[in-house]
GROMACS .gro file of C-alpha atoms in nm:
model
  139
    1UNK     CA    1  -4.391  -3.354   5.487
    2UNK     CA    2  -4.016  -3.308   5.524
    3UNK     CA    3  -4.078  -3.058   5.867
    4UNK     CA    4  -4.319  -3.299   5.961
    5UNK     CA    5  -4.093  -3.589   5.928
    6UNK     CA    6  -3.799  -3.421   6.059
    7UNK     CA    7  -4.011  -3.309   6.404
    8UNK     CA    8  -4.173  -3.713   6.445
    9UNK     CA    9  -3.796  -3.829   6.457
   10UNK     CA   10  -3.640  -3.584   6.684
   11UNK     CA   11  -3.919  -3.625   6.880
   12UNK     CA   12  -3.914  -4.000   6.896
   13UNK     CA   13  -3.543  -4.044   6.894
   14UNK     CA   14  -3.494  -3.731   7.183
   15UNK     CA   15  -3.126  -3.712   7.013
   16UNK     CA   16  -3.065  -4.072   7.210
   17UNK     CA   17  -3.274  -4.368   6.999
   18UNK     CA   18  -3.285  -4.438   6.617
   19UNK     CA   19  -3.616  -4.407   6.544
   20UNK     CA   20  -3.841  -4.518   6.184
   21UNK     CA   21  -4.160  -4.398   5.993
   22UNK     CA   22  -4.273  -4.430   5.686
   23UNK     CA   23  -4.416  -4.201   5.375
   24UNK     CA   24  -4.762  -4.301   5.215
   25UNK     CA   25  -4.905  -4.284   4.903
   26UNK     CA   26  -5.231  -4.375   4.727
   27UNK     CA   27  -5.202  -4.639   4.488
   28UNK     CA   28  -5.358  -4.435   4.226
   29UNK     CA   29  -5.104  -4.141   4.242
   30UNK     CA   30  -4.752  -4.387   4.373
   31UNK     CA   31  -4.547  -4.064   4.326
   32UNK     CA   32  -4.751  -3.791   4.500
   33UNK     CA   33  -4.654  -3.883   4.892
   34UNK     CA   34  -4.955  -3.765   5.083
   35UNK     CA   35  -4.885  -3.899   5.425
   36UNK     CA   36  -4.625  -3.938   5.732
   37UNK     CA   37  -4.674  -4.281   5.946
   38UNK     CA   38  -4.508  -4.315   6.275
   39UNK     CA   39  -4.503  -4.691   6.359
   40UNK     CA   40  -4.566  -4.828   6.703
   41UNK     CA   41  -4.154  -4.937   6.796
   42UNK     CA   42  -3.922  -4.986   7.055
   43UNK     CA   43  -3.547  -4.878   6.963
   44UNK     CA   44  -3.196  -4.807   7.137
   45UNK     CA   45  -2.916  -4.631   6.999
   46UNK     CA   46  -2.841  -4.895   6.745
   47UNK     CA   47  -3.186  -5.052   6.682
   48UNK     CA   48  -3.533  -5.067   6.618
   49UNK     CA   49  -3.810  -5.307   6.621
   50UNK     CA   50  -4.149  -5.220   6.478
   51UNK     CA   51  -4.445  -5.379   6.685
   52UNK     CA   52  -4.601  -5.664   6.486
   53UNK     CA   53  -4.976  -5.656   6.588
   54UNK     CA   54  -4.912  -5.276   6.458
   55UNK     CA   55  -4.787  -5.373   6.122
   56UNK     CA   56  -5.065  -5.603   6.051
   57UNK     CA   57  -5.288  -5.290   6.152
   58UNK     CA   58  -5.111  -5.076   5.928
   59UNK     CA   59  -5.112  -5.301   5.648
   60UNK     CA   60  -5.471  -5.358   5.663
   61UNK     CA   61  -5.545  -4.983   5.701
   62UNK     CA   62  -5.349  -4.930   5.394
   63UNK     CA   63  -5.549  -5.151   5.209
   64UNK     CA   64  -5.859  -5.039   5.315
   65UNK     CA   65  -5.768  -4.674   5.161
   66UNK     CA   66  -5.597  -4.790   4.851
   67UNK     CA   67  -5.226  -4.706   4.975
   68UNK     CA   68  -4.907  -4.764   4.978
   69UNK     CA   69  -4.582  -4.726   5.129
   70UNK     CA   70  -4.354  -4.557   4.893
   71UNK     CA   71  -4.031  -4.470   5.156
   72UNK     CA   72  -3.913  -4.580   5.438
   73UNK     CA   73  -3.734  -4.334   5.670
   74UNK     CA   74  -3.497  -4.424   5.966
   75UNK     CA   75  -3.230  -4.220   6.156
   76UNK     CA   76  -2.840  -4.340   6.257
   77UNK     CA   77  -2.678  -4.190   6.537
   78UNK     CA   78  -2.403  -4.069   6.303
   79UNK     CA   79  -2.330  -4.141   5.962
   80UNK     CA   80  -2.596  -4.245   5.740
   81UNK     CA   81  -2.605  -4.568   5.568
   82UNK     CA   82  -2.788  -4.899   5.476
   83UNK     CA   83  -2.681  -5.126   5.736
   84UNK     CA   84  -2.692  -5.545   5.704
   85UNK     CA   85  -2.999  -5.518   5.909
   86UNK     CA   86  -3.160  -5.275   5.720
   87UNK     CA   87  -3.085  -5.500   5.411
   88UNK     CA   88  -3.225  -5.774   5.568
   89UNK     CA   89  -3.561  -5.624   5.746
   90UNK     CA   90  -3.700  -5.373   5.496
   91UNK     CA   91  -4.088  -5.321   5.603
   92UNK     CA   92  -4.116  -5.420   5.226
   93UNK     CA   93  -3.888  -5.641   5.077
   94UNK     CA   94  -3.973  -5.571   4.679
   95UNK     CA   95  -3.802  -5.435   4.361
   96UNK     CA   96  -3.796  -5.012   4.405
   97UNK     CA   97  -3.874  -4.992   4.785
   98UNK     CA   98  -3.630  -4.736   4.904
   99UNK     CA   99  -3.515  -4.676   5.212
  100UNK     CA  100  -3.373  -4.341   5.362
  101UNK     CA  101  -3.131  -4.262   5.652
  102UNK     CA  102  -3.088  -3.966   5.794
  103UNK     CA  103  -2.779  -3.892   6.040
  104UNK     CA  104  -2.758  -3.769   6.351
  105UNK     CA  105  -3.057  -3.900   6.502
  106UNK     CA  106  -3.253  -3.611   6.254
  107UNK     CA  107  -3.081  -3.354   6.519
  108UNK     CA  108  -2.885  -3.155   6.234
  109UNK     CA  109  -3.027  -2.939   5.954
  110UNK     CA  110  -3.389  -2.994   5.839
  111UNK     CA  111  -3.284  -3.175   5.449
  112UNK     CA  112  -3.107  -3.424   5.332
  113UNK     CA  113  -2.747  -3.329   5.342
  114UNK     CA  114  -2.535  -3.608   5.421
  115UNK     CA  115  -2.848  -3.833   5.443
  116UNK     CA  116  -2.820  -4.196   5.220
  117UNK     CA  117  -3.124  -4.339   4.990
  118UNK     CA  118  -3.097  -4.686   4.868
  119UNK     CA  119  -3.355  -4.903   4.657
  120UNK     CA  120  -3.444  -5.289   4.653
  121UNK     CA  121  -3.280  -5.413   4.316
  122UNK     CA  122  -3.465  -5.726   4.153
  123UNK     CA  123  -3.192  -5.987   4.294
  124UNK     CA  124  -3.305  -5.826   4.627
  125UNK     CA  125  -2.960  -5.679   4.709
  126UNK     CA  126  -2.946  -5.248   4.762
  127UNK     CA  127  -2.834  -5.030   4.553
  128UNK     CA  128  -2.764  -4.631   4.658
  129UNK     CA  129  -2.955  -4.379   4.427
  130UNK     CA  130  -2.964  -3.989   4.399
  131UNK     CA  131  -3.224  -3.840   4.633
  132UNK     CA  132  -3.278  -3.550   4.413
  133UNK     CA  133  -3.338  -3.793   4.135
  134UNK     CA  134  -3.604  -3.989   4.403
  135UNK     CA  135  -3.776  -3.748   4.606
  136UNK     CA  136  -3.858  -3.429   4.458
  137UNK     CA  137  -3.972  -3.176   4.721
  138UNK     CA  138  -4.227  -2.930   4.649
  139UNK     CA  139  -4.200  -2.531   4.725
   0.00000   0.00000   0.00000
């Protein structure tokens, strides 16, 4: 999942837009990510705005197959971090939703060195966490 993630956002962003997906699970294994989403967006540099009539799609597809979204994963042209939009527009605003930001536009190595992964706190206010402690990548 992380090549596959790493190829939708260079490909999306072309090294010039921010661009967003998001990692799937099924809600009887939360932990085991099993899928990459690419939402249906428009973005510049600075920005992003996932299509509407797409998330209610998405949402109801989700339910349909008893899943969930566990991450979701957004680049920065430069330094990763949570910005106050991010805080404010998480696709889902609840307790343990993380969010990860990758720098760069997802141009530089294929991991997550210098990237930034924050979590929804129950006052609703973000809190950075370890990604090794997170997201535990497989082989």
């Amino acid at each position: 999942m992380i090549e596959e993630t790493f190829h939708v956002l260079r490909s999306c962003g072309d090294n010039r837009r921010e661009c967003q997906l998001y990692w799937v699970s099924s809600w009887n294994d939360p932990l085991k990510l099993l899928e990459v989403v690419h939402p249906r967006h428009l973005s510049s540099a600075y920005a992003l705005s996932i299509d509407s009539g797409w998330i209610n799609e998405f949402w109801n597809d989700l339910a349909d197959r008893g899943m969930g979204v566990r991450v979701q994963v957004h680049t920065h042209p430069s330094e990763a971090f949570h910005s106050a939009t991010d805080d404010a527009y998480p696709l889902l605003p609840e307790a343990g939703f993380l969010s990860l930001v990758i720098p760069d536009f997802a141009m530089g190595p294929v991991g997550f060195d210098r990237a930034y992964l924050t979590e929804i706190q129950s006052d609703g206010s973000w809190q950075q966490v370890d990604i090794e402690a997170r997201i535990q990548i497989d082989g």
